[in-house]
Amino acid sequence: MPGIEKLPIEETLEDSPQTRSLLGVFEEDTAAISNYCTQLYQAMQRIYDAQNELSAATHLTSRLLKEYDKQRFPLGGDDEVMSSTLQQFAKVIDELSSCHAVLSTQLADAMMFPITQFKERDLKEILTLKEVFQIASDDHDTAINRYSRLSKKRDNDKLRAEVVEDVYTSRKKQHQTMMHYFCSLNMLQYKKKTALLEPLLGYMQAQISFFKLGSENLTQQWEDFLGTIGTSVQNVRREMEEEVGQMQQTIQQMERSCDPLYAPCDPDPAYSTVCRSLTRKQGYLHIRNKTGLVSSSWERQYFFTQGGNLMHQGRGEVAGGLVTDLDNCSVMAVDCDDRRFCFQVTSFDGKKVVTLQAESRKDCEEWIATINNISKRIYLSENAEELAARVNQSALEAVTPSPSFQQRHESMRPSSKGRSGRASSISSVGSEPSPALSVLSLDALVAPETPIQFDIISPVSEENLGQSKTAAQSGRRSNPFGESGDSTSEDSEDSILHQLFIVRFLGSMEVRTAESVDVISETMRQILAARAIHNIFRMTESHLLVTCDCLKLIDPQTQVTRLRFPLSSVVQCSSHQDNKRLFGFVLHPAGGRGDSRAVCYIFESNNDGEKICDSIGLAKQIAFHSEMDRKAVEKRKEQDKAKEKQQEELSKQRQIEKDLEEQSRLIAASSRPGNPPAPDGQFLVLSNSQSEDSDAGEEGKKQVSHNQMSPDVVIPPVRGDQ
């Protein structure tokens, strides 16, 4: 006979949606079998009832034929032939009635009993197991939800132990019930064949026995056929017994081996290794769904990765649905709603954020590592897991040329061996430097005394104390965020260029040179390697505002300026050669360009690092041209002022010359021998004081000062006065 489909008992513990979908197919098949067997049972019941009715009717006919002689017909007479004939018919029919009675008994035993047992015992047993499995599954879901709501704080160990024990008991009960349920469904595939064949076999044997008295040939033909069917039924029954034995052994082995897997958390976190080379993963996670502006709910679903996509699938669903695209995405561990083992996946454009919760620390770290590998598109290669392992190993080895955090802090202590120790650690590494780094060593690029800063600390925090004291003396409130109330915001509003980008701060560190083209790439390498070694996944998200006079890091929620970088202090800006989402820029300290050291800031953007660098370069060009235009305007204004001053001096000189000419004419007129008399008989006297009161300037006064040596012209008195 053809092969029979079976439910895999080995996958009952995982309880994946694929297994549930296959279980649904078997349950649909069971429902179809139950419906069909009910209809077949009704049809066979009608045959049995009809046979009983036929037997009773035949017996009644025989009895009525025997009673023919006792009938009194008014018009009938004694007919011996008719009576004897009917008696013969009655005898034959009575024998047929006995045969029908025997046939009814055989139908009850060989046809109705097997199908009744299948319908009332086997099918009802499966329905009962289905209800028990559903109850166990619901209890397991309730226990898992209660366990996932446990707080991270270890305040009530007794409650936590009770919850873990509840999860253990419910998961074990669900697993055992599911295995027995699968076993019954697999047995049903065999029983349905015997349940259909045995009633028909009994029916045909009863009919052959019924007709055996009349037709030996027909009986012989049916006996050969029934012998073949009987052999097949015996083979199926024997195969079913062997399969039942194998399934019982599998159940016993699974119960022994799966006992440690019932606990939701890691049995021993110290010895549970995390596999970071995975490119595919599946399992149950809790997803956070927003139900309002500030409220949210958690739902447990089955998640799996398919190519570069994260998929989810609910129970009873045939196929999964897309959650988010993992290509060029970012993932990090987060603290969310007082829940443990949470991580967050952000799409490449930053528009979609998915928050998920795993059952254990190991599961959470494996999900983060898997999504990171998929984000780098490692799954597209032929040997994806080997490549992922090499990438993770290279990430761990990438920080080897640079000092560790402990070495960095030790190097800050006053010691004469700090620099030599660092140089020896670098020279011991057998890696080949890049062509640009072959000229400049790592010490020439990165300052060895400065550790890496992974969080944003405002540089004005030290100035806040002085500002608060000044504000307290003047009676004015100070801004706690380090923002001053000057006109810088007005200047930024008047700026020609305003571009806003979403960035995430990766880290910053002090560099010894700001002019090298490799200083940003070397800083990126050290910061990313340090994050990989110390498992730092958390990043501060901000809005980067690029204007023509400064760069601002703004808090996206409070709109408060976290950091402000003058555009004139930005020495260079560039993005990563391979990962275009990474970019950085180098700033000179507040002391000016005379200081040789600078600070390099590294950020991650939403796949537009080159665009941000181009925007900063455009802002510097606009600022440069604006400064050149301002200087040209100031120079033009100075030239115009010089021309106006020269014109004023020239006009004054002309006025002075004119006054001098007039003064000379008056002096010449006054020095003549006789003055014309006045109309009243007096003489006109021109004194030196009158000439000094003229409109001539100081220079004119100096020119005529020598005339004060000449005596005044005396006017004779009037005759009347004499």
PDB file of N, CA, C and O in Angstrom, residues 509 550 682:
ATOM      1  N   MET A 509      37.112  60.698  20.110  1.00  0.00           N
ATOM      2  CA  MET A 509      38.387  60.555  20.793  1.00  0.00           C
ATOM      3  C   MET A 509      39.336  61.619  20.264  1.00  0.00           C
ATOM      4  O   MET A 509      39.168  62.168  19.161  1.00  0.00           O
ATOM      5  N   CYS A 550      27.546  77.035  11.717  1.00  0.00           N
ATOM      6  CA  CYS A 550      27.829  76.066  12.759  1.00  0.00           C
ATOM      7  C   CYS A 550      27.149  74.741  12.437  1.00  0.00           C
ATOM      8  O   CYS A 550      26.313  74.660  11.521  1.00  0.00           O
ATOM      9  N   GLN A 682      31.875 161.202   8.376  1.00  0.00           N
ATOM     10  CA  GLN A 682      32.911 160.462   9.092  1.00  0.00           C
ATOM     11  C   GLN A 682      33.721 159.639   8.126  1.00  0.00           C
ATOM     12  O   GLN A 682      33.255 159.303   7.048  1.00  0.00           O
TER      13      GLN A 682
END
